[in-house]
Coordinates of C-alpha atoms in Angstrom, one line a residue:
X45 CA 0.1 -0.2 0.3
X46 CA 1.2 3.3 -0.9
X47 CA 1.6 5.8 1.9
X48 CA -0.3 9.1 1.0
X49 CA 2.8 12.1 1.2
X50 CA 2.4 14.7 3.9
X51 CA 1.7 17.9 3.5
X52 CA 5.8 18.7 4.1
X53 CA 6.7 15.9 1.3
X54 CA 4.2 17.4 -0.7
X55 CA 5.1 21.1 -0.9
X56 CA 9.0 20.3 -1.0
X57 CA 8.4 17.5 -4.1
X58 CA 6.2 20.0 -5.9
X59 CA 8.0 22.7 -5.5
X60 CA 10.6 21.4 -7.7
X61 CA 8.1 20.1 -9.7
X62 CA 6.7 23.1 -10.3
X63 CA 10.5 24.8 -10.9
X64 CA 11.4 22.3 -13.4
X65 CA 7.9 23.2 -15.1
X66 CA 8.5 27.0 -15.5
X67 CA 12.2 25.9 -17.3
X68 CA 10.9 23.6 -19.9
X69 CA 7.7 26.6 -20.3
X70 CA 10.0 29.5 -20.7
X71 CA 12.4 27.1 -23.0
X72 CA 9.5 26.9 -25.3
X73 CA 7.9 30.2 -25.4
X74 CA 5.4 31.6 -28.2
X75 CA 3.8 34.5 -28.9
X76 CA 1.7 35.6 -26.1
X77 CA 4.0 34.2 -23.8
X78 CA 3.7 37.1 -21.5
X79 CA 0.8 39.6 -20.8
X80 CA 1.7 42.9 -18.8
X81 CA -0.6 43.0 -15.4
X82 CA -0.1 46.7 -14.5
X83 CA 3.2 48.3 -13.8
X84 CA 6.1 46.3 -12.4
X85 CA 3.8 43.2 -12.9
X86 CA 4.0 40.7 -15.4
X87 CA 1.9 37.2 -16.3
X88 CA 3.1 34.2 -18.0
X89 CA 1.5 31.4 -19.4
X90 CA 4.1 29.3 -17.6
X91 CA 2.5 31.1 -13.9
X92 CA -0.6 30.1 -15.1
X93 CA 0.0 26.5 -16.0
X94 CA 2.3 26.3 -13.1
X95 CA -0.3 27.7 -10.5
X96 CA -3.4 25.4 -12.5
X97 CA -0.9 22.6 -11.7
X98 CA 0.1 23.2 -8.2
X99 CA -4.0 23.8 -7.6
X100 CA -4.6 20.6 -9.0
X101 CA -1.8 18.2 -7.7
X102 CA -2.6 20.0 -3.6
X103 CA -6.3 19.8 -3.8
X104 CA -6.3 16.1 -5.4
X105 CA -4.0 14.8 -2.0
X106 CA -5.9 17.0 0.6
X107 CA -9.7 17.9 -0.8
X108 CA -10.6 19.6 2.5
X109 CA -7.7 22.1 2.5
X110 CA -8.0 25.6 0.9
X111 CA -5.6 27.2 -1.6
X112 CA -4.7 31.0 -2.5
X113 CA -2.5 32.0 -5.6
X114 CA -1.3 34.8 -7.4
X115 CA -2.9 34.1 -10.4
X116 CA -6.4 32.9 -9.6
X117 CA -6.9 34.2 -6.0
X118 CA -8.7 32.0 -3.4
X119 CA -10.8 29.5 -4.7
X120 CA -10.3 26.6 -2.1
X121 CA -11.7 27.6 2.1
X122 CA -10.6 24.6 5.0
X123 CA -9.0 24.7 8.0
X124 CA -5.5 24.5 6.1
X125 CA -4.9 27.4 3.6
X126 CA -2.2 26.4 0.5
X127 CA -0.9 30.2 -0.2
X128 CA 1.1 29.6 -3.5
X129 CA 3.5 32.3 -5.6
X130 CA 4.1 29.8 -9.4
X131 CA 7.2 32.3 -10.2
X132 CA 7.8 34.6 -7.9
X133 CA 10.8 37.0 -9.7
X134 CA 9.0 36.7 -12.9
X135 CA 10.9 39.8 -14.7
X136 CA 14.8 37.6 -13.4
X137 CA 12.8 34.5 -14.5
X138 CA 12.0 36.3 -18.4
X139 CA 15.5 37.3 -18.4
X140 CA 17.1 34.4 -17.5
X141 CA 18.7 35.6 -14.4
X142 CA 18.8 32.8 -11.6
X143 CA 16.7 35.0 -9.0
X144 CA 13.4 33.6 -9.3
X145 CA 11.6 31.0 -7.4
X146 CA 8.6 28.8 -6.6
X147 CA 7.4 29.6 -2.8
X148 CA 4.8 27.3 -1.6
X149 CA 3.1 27.5 2.1
X150 CA 1.0 26.6 4.2
X151 CA -1.1 27.9 7.0
X152 CA -4.0 26.3 9.8
X153 CA -6.1 29.1 10.1
X154 CA -3.5 32.4 10.5
X155 CA -0.5 30.8 11.2
X156 CA 2.2 29.5 8.8
X157 CA 3.1 25.6 9.7
X158 CA 5.1 24.7 6.7
X159 CA 7.0 26.4 3.7
X160 CA 8.7 25.0 0.9
X161 CA 11.1 27.1 -1.6
X162 CA 12.6 26.4 -4.9
X163 CA 15.3 28.6 -6.9
X164 CA 14.8 26.2 -10.1
X165 CA 17.8 27.9 -12.0
X166 CA 20.1 27.4 -9.0
X167 CA 19.2 24.0 -8.4
X168 CA 18.5 24.7 -4.5
X169 CA 15.5 23.6 -2.8
X170 CA 14.5 24.3 1.4
X171 CA 11.9 23.7 3.6
X172 CA 10.7 24.1 6.9
X173 CA 7.6 23.1 9.4
X174 CA 7.2 25.0 12.6
X175 CA 9.0 23.6 15.1
X176 CA 11.1 21.2 13.2
X177 CA 13.6 23.6 11.9
X178 CA 14.5 25.0 8.5
X179 CA 16.8 23.1 5.5
X180 CA 18.5 24.4 2.7
X181 CA 19.4 21.1 0.1
X182 CA 19.2 18.9 3.6
X183 CA 21.1 21.2 5.4
X184 CA 20.3 22.4 8.7
X185 CA 20.2 26.4 8.4
X186 CA 21.4 27.5 11.6
X187 CA 21.8 31.7 12.0
X188 CA 24.6 32.7 14.6
X189 CA 22.9 34.8 17.6
X190 CA 26.0 37.5 18.0
X191 CA 26.1 40.6 15.9
X192 CA 29.8 40.8 15.0
X193 CA 30.5 40.8 11.6
X194 CA 32.7 41.9 9.1
X195 CA 30.4 43.6 6.9
X196 CA 26.6 44.4 6.5
X197 CA 24.4 43.1 3.7
X198 CA 21.1 44.4 2.9
X199 CA 18.5 42.6 0.5
X200 CA 15.8 45.2 -0.4
X201 CA 12.4 45.1 -2.7
X202 CA 10.6 48.1 -4.1
X203 CA 7.1 48.3 -4.7
X204 CA 5.4 50.3 -6.9
X205 CA 2.9 51.0 -4.2
X206 CA 5.1 53.1 -2.5
X207 CA 7.3 56.1 -3.1
X208 CA 10.1 55.8 -4.7
X209 CA 11.8 58.7 -2.8
X210 CA 11.7 56.7 0.7
X211 CA 12.9 54.1 -1.5
X212 CA 16.1 55.8 -2.4
X213 CA 16.2 57.0 1.3
X214 CA 15.9 53.7 2.7
X215 CA 19.1 53.0 0.1
X216 CA 21.3 56.1 1.0
X217 CA 20.4 55.7 5.3
X218 CA 22.0 52.3 4.6
X219 CA 25.2 53.1 2.5
X220 CA 26.2 56.4 5.3
X221 CA 26.2 53.5 8.2
X222 CA 28.5 51.1 6.0
X223 CA 26.0 48.9 4.8
X224 CA 25.8 47.3 1.3
X225 CA 22.9 46.6 -0.4
X226 CA 21.5 44.5 -3.4
X227 CA 17.9 44.3 -5.0
X228 CA 17.3 40.9 -6.4
X229 CA 13.8 41.2 -7.5
X230 CA 12.1 37.8 -6.0
X231 CA 11.1 38.0 -2.4
X232 CA 11.1 34.6 -2.4
X233 CA 14.7 34.6 -2.7
X234 CA 15.7 37.4 -0.3
X235 CA 14.0 36.0 2.1
X236 CA 15.9 32.5 1.9
X237 CA 19.0 34.6 1.7
X238 CA 18.1 35.7 5.1
X239 CA 17.0 32.5 6.8
X240 CA 20.8 30.9 4.8
X241 CA 22.9 34.0 6.5
X242 CA 23.7 34.8 2.7
X243 CA 22.3 38.3 4.2
X244 CA 21.8 40.2 6.8
X245 CA 18.3 41.6 6.4
X246 CA 15.7 41.9 4.1
X247 CA 13.1 44.7 3.5
X248 CA 10.3 45.3 1.4
X249 CA 7.7 48.1 2.3
X250 CA 4.8 46.1 0.5
X251 CA 4.6 42.3 -0.6
X252 CA 1.7 40.4 -1.3
X253 CA 0.7 37.2 1.3
X254 CA 1.8 34.8 -1.7
X255 CA 5.5 37.0 -2.1
X256 CA 6.4 36.2 1.8
X257 CA 4.6 33.0 3.7
X258 CA 7.1 30.0 2.8
X259 CA 10.1 32.9 3.4
X260 CA 9.0 34.3 6.7
X261 CA 8.4 30.5 8.2
X262 CA 12.2 29.6 6.9
X263 CA 13.6 33.0 8.3
X264 CA 12.0 32.2 11.5
X265 CA 12.9 28.0 11.9
X266 CA 16.6 29.6 10.8
X267 CA 16.5 31.8 14.1
X268 CA 15.8 34.8 12.3
X269 CA 13.2 37.7 13.4
X270 CA 10.1 38.6 11.0
X271 CA 7.9 41.6 11.5
X272 CA 4.7 41.9 9.3
X273 CA 1.3 43.2 10.5
X274 CA -1.1 40.6 11.9
X275 CA -1.3 37.3 9.1
X276 CA -5.2 37.7 9.3
X277 CA -4.9 41.5 7.5
X278 CA -1.5 40.4 5.8
X279 CA -3.4 37.4 3.9
X280 CA -6.3 39.9 3.0
X281 CA -4.1 43.1 2.5
X282 CA -0.2 42.3 2.1
X283 CA 1.9 45.0 3.9
X284 CA 5.4 45.6 4.6
X285 CA 8.0 42.5 5.4
X286 CA 11.4 42.9 7.5
X287 CA 13.5 39.3 8.0
X288 CA 16.9 39.8 9.6
X289 CA 19.2 37.8 12.0
X290 CA 18.0 37.8 15.4
X291 CA 20.8 40.2 17.1
X292 CA 20.4 43.2 14.0
X293 CA 16.6 43.5 14.4
X294 CA 16.7 46.9 16.4
X295 CA 19.2 48.5 14.3
X296 CA 17.8 47.6 11.5
X297 CA 14.4 48.7 12.6
X298 CA 16.5 51.8 13.7
X299 CA 17.7 52.5 10.2
X300 CA 14.3 51.5 8.6
X301 CA 11.9 53.7 10.5
X302 CA 12.6 57.7 9.4
X303 CA 11.9 56.3 6.0
X304 CA 9.0 53.7 6.7
X305 CA 6.9 55.4 9.2
X306 CA 3.2 54.6 7.9
X307 CA 0.7 52.4 9.9
X308 CA 1.8 48.5 8.8
X309 CA 5.5 49.4 8.7
X310 CA 8.3 47.6 10.3

């Protein structure tokens, strides 16, 4: 008798399978592969196909679960809700840059209980479960619990929903105190980078829930800290996200607040 996969096993395997489907479709793209939804917002046939595959496979395995995807919204309801971004970092994906990924999270009511992020072009897979740790390519991730480092590196995102001057002010503030920064163009990559210790913090003034859910739990389970609005509100409206190494949280908040003082900001 074949054992049914657990939700964690399913999330991990589907993230990898979805990534391979997205890569295959990019290689074969033709006319009409890309549509523009709005400023800084694209959708491809691969986004739609990957999300449809994920929804079908998840709800076949767990028919009483809910499903919330970037492309189709919430199309099923249940005590567990899967929150999925089929391709996070679509611009990178289209241009052949490797910093894009598949992000899958599962929530029990408003608590994130598991997550998986695949970075297909980099052949990396990360996963986590609440209380059970976070793993990258099978190795457990442990963030250092001390602040000392020879250099500081931030990863920033920018949303067209927010003022450009605030974003530029953040960059200037970081450079003045000796931070370097990167803008990778995919929240799942930025959050995984913090969990893996590749960056000291990640900040974006507005993210949608499918961008962030898996990565937020990865950071927490690796020993980092996250700041978002109340998760029930974040699920409905999105909001600002800050993820950092725990010893640097106060420092990063002090750096960000002068430019990001609106409600819901860290």
